[in-house]
mmCIF file of C-alpha atoms in Angstrom:
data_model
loop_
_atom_site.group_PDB
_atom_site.id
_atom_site.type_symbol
_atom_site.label_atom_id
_atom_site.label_comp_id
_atom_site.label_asym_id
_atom_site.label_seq_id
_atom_site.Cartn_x
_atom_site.Cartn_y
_atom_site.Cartn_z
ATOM 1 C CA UNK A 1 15.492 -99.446 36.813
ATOM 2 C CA UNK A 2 13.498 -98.738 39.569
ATOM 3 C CA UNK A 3 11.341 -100.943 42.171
ATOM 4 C CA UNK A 4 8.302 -101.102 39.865
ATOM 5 C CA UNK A 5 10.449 -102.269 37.594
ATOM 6 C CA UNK A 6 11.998 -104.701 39.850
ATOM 7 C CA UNK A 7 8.753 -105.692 41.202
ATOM 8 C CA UNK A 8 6.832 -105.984 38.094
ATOM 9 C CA UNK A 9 9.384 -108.702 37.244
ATOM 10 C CA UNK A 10 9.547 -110.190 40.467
ATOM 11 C CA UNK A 11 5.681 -110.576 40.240
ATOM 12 C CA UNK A 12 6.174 -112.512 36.761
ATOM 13 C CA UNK A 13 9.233 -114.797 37.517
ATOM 14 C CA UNK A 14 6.528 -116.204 40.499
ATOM 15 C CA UNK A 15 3.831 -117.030 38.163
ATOM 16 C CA UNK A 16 2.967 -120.453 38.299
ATOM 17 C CA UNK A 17 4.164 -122.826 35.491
ATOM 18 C CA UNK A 18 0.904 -123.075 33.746
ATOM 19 C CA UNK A 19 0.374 -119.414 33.181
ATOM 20 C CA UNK A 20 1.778 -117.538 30.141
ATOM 21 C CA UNK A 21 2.973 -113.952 30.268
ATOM 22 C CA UNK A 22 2.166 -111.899 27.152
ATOM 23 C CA UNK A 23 3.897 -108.671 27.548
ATOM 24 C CA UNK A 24 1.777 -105.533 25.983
ATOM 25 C CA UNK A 25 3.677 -102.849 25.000
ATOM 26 C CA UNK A 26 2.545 -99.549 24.430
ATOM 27 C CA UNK A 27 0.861 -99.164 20.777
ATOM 28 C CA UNK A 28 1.265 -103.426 20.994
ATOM 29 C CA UNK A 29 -1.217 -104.220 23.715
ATOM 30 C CA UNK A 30 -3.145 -107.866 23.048
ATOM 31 C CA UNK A 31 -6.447 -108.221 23.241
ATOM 32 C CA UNK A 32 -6.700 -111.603 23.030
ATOM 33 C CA UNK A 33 -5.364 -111.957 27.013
ATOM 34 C CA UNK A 34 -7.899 -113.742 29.598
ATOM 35 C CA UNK A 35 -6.397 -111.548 32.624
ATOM 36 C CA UNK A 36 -4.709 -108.071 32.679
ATOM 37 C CA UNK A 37 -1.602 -106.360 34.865
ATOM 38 C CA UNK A 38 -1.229 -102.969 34.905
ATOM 39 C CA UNK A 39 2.196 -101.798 36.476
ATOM 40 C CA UNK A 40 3.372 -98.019 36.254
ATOM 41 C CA UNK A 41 6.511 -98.919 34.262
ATOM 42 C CA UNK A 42 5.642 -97.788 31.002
ATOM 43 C CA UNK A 43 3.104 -95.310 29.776
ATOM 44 C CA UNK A 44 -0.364 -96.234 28.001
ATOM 45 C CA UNK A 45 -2.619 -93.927 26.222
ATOM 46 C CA UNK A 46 -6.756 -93.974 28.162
ATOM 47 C CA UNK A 47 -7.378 -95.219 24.446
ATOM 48 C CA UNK A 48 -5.308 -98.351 24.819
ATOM 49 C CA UNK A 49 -6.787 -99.216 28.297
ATOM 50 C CA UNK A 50 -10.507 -98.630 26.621
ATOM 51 C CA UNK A 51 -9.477 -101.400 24.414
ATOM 52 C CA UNK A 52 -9.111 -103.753 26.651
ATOM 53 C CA UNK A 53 -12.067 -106.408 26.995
ATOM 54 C CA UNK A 54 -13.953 -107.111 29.376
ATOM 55 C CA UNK A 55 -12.106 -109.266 31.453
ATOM 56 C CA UNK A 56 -10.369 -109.411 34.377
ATOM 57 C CA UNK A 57 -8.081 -106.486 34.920
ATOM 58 C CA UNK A 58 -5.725 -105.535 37.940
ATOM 59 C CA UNK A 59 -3.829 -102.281 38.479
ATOM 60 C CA UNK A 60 -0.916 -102.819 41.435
ATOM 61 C CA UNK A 61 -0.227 -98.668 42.422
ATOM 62 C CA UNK A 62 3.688 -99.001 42.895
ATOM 63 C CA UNK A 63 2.783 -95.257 43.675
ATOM 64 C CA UNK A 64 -0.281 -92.791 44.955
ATOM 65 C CA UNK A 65 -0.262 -92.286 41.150
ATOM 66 C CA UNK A 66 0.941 -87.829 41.275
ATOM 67 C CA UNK A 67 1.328 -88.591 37.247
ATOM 68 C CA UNK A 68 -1.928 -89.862 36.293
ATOM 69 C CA UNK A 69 -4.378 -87.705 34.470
ATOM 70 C CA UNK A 70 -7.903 -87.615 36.128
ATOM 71 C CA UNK A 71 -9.292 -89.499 32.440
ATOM 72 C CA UNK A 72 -7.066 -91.964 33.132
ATOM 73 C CA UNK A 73 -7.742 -92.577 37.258
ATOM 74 C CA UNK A 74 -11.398 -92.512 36.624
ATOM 75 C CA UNK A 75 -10.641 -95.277 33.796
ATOM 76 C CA UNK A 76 -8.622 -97.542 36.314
ATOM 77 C CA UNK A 77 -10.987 -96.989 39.359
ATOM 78 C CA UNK A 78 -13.775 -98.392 37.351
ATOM 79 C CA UNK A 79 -12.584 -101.129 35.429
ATOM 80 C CA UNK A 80 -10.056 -102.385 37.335
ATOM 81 C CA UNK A 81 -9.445 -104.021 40.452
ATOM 82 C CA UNK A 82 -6.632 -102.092 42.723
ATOM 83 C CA UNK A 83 -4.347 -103.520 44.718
ATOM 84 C CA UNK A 84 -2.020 -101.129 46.928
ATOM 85 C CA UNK A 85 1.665 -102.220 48.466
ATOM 86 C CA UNK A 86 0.423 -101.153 51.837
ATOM 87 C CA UNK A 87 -2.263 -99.601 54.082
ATOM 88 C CA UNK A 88 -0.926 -96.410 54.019
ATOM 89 C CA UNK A 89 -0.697 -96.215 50.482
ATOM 90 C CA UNK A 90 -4.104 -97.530 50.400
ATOM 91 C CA UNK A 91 -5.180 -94.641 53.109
ATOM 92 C CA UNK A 92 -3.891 -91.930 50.702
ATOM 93 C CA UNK A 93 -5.619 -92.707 47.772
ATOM 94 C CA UNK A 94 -8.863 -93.146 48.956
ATOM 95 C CA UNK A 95 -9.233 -96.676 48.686
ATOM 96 C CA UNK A 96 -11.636 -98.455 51.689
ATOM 97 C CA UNK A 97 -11.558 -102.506 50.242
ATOM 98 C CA UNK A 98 -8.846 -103.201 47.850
ATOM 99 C CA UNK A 99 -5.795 -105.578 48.655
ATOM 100 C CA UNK A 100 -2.739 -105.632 50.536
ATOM 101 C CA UNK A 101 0.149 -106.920 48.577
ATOM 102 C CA UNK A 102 3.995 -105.892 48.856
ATOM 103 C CA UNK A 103 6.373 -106.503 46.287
ATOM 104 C CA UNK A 104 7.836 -110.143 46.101
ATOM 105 C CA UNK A 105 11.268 -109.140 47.323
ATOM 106 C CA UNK A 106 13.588 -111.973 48.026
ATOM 107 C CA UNK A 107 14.335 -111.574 51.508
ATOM 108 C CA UNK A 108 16.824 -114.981 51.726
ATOM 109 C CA UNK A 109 19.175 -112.712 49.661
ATOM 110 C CA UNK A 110 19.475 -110.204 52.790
ATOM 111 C CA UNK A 111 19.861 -112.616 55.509
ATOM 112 C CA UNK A 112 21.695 -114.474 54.315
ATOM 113 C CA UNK A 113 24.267 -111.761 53.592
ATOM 114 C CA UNK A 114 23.330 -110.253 57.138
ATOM 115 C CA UNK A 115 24.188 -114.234 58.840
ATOM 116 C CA UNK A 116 27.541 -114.048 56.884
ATOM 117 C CA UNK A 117 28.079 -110.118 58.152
ATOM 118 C CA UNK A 118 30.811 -108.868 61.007
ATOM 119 C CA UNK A 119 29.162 -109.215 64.682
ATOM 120 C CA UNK A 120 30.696 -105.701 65.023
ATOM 121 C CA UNK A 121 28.939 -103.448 62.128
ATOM 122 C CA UNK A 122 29.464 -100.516 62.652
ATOM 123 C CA UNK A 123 27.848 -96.742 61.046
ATOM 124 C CA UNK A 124 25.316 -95.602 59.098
ATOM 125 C CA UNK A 125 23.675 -95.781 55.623
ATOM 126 C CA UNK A 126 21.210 -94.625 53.797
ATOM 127 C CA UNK A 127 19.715 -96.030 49.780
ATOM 128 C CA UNK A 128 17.813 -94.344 47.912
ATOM 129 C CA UNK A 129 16.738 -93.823 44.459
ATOM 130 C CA UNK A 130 16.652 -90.107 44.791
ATOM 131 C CA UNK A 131 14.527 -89.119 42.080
ATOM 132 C CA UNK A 132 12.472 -86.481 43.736
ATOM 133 C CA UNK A 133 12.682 -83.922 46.826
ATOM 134 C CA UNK A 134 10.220 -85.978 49.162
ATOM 135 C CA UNK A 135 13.124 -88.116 49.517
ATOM 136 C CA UNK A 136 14.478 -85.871 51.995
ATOM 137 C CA UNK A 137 18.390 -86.974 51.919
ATOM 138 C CA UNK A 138 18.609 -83.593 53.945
ATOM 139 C CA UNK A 139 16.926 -84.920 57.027
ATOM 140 C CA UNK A 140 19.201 -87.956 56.365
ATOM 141 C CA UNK A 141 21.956 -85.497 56.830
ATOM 142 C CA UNK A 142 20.630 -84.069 59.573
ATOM 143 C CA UNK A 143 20.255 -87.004 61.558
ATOM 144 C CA UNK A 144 23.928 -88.063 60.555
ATOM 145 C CA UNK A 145 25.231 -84.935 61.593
ATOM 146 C CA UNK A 146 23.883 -85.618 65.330
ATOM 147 C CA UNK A 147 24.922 -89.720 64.998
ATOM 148 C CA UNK A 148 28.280 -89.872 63.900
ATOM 149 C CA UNK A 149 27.397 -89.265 60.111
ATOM 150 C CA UNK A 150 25.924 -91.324 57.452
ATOM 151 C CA UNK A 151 26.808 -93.028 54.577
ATOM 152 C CA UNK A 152 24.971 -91.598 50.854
ATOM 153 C CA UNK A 153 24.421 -94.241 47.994
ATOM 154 C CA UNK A 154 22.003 -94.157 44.975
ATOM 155 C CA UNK A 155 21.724 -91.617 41.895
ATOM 156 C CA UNK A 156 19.029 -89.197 41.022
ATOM 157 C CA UNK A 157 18.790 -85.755 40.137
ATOM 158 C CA UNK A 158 17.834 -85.396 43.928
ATOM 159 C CA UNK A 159 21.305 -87.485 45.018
ATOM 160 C CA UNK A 160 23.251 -85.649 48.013
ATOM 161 C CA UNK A 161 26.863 -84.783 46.706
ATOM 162 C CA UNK A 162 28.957 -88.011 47.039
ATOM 163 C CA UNK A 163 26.059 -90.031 46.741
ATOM 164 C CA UNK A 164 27.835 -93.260 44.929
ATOM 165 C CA UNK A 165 25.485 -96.006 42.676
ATOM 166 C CA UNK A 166 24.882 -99.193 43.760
ATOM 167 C CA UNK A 167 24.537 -102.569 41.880
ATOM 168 C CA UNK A 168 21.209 -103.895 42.868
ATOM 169 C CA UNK A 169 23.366 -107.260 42.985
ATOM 170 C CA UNK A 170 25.921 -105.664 45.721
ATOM 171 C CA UNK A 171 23.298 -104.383 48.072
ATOM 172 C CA UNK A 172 22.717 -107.337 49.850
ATOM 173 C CA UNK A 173 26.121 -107.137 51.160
ATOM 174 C CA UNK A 174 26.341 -103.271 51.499
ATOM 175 C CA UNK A 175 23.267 -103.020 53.956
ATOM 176 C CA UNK A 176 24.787 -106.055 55.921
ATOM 177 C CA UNK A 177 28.075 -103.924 56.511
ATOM 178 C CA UNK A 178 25.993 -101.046 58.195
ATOM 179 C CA UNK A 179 24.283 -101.143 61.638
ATOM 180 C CA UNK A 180 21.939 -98.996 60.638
ATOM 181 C CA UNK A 181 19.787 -97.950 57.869
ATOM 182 C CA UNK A 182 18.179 -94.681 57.626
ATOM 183 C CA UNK A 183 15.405 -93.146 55.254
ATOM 184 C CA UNK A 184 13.094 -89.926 56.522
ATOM 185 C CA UNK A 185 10.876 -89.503 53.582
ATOM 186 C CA UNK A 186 8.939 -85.941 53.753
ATOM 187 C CA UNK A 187 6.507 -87.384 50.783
ATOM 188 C CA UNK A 188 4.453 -90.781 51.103
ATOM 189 C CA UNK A 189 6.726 -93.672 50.183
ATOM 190 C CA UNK A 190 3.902 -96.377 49.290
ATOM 191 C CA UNK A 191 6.367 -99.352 50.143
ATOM 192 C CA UNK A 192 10.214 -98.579 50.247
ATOM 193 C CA UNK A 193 11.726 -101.546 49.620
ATOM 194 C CA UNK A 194 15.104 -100.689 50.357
ATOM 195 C CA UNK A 195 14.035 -100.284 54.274
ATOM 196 C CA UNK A 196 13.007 -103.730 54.253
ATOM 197 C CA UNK A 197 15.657 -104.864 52.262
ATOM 198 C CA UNK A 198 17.601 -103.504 55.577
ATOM 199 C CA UNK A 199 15.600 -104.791 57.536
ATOM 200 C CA UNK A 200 16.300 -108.023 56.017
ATOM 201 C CA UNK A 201 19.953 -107.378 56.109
ATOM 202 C CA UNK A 202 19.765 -107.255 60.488
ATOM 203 C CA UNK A 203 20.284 -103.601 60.397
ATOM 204 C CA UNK A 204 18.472 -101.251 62.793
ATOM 205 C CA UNK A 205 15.927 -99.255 60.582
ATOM 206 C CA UNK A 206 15.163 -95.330 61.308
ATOM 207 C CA UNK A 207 12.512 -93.981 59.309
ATOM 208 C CA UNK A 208 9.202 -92.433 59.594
ATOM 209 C CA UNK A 209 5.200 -92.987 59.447
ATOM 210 C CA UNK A 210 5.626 -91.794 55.694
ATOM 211 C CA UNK A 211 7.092 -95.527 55.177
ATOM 212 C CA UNK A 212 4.703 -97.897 53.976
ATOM 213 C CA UNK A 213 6.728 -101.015 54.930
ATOM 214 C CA UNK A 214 6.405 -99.527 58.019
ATOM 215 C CA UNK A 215 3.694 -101.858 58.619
ATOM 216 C CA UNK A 216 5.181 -105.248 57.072
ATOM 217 C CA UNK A 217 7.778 -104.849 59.174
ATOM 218 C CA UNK A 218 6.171 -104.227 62.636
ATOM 219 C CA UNK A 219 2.335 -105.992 61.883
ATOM 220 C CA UNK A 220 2.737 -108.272 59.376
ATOM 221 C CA UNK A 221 6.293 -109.723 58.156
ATOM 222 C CA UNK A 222 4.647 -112.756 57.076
ATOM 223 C CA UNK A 223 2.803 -110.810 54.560
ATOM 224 C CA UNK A 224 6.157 -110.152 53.036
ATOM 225 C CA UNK A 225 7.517 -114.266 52.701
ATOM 226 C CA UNK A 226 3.605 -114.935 50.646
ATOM 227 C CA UNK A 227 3.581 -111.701 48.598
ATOM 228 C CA UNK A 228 4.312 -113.356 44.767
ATOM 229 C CA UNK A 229 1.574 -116.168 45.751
ATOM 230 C CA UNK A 230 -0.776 -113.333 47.397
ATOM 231 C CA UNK A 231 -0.605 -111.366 44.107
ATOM 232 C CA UNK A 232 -1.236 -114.399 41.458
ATOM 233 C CA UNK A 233 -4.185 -115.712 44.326
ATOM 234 C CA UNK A 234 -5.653 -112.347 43.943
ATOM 235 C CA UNK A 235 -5.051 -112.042 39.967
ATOM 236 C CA UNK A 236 -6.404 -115.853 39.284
ATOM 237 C CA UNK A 237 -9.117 -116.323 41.732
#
């Protein structure tokens, strides 16, 4: 899975107690619901969102959104209400007023792995999903080949040769090895949460202003401890 995926679920295991979660499947969307989610983990067709009622209805962009058909944008920019993982996504597609949100990542996970970690970390890493050339694992390279090399993990059809998997479970304790974490998208990365999850971990973080955690990081890390309660504030109010 990917970090929609994670996040979409992230977003639901914080709903408060009282609130039920109907999941709507493609071809098995409820209309009975009194607010709507849209994610980008699954696929629906412009005549299953026109059958939604006329009720509350959020779509969080894990993405700028490269797949969706113009029908289909037009749909969500006027029904919906967007919220974007950061300003810079935000920037990209147009949108002036819309919210703020990151994904609900849990950051205790990372420290706590990066308080139990050697004093003396040493080299670098870099995690990626890479799915896509605006990854960039060559300017990774690059930068490894001028500081002492760097270490490839993550799959993807875009995955630099001896590029090795990593359980989302393990990589807590894999970024706190590391002193530093590097990621040099050449495409807009709306969040990247693997370069906070770094962050989180104490390493030193190279990237780029493609990196929309860019700005959780350096303006607003308190944004990232209130994100599940910012999301259901903004989706119950």
């Amino acid at each position: 899975i990917g970090g929609a995926e994670l996040t979409h679920t992230e977003f639901i295991m914080a709903a408060p107690d009282w609130v039920e979660i109907v999941p709507c499947l493609p071809g098995e969307v409820d209309t009975t619901c009194d607010r709507y989610t849209i994610h980008n983990c699954l696929s629906y067709s412009l005549e299953e969102l026109e059958s939604l009622p006329a009720v509350p209805t959020f779509k969080y962009w894990h993405d700028v959104g490269p797949h969706v058909k113009p029908e289909v944008r037009y749909w969500l920019d006027h029904n919906t209400t967007s919220i974007c993982c950061s300003p810079l996504q935000a920037d990209v597609m147009g949108y002036d007023d819309v919210a703020h949100i990151p994904p609900a990542i849990d950051l205790d996970r990372f420290a706590s792995a990066a308080a139990d970690a050697d004093p003396e970390r040493k080299g670098a890493v870099s995690v990626a999903s890479w799915a896509n050339p605006g990854k960039a694992p060559h300017q990774v390279a690059e930068w490894g080949a001028q500081n002492g090399g760097v270490d490839f993990f993550g799959g993807g059809v875009c995955a630099p040769q001896g590029s090795r998997e990593v359980a989302q479970a393990t990589l807590p304790l894999l970024l706190a090895n590391y002193k530093t974490f590097v990621f040099l998208p050449i495409a807009i990365e709306p969040f990247g949460r693997v370069v906070v999850e770094a962050w989180a971990a104490g390493c030193e973080v190279v990237t780029n202003g493609n990196v929309g955690a860019r700005y959780w990081i350096e303006e607003n890390p308190e944004g990232l401890e209130t994100a599940a309660a910012d999301f259901w504030k903004a989706v119950l109010a």
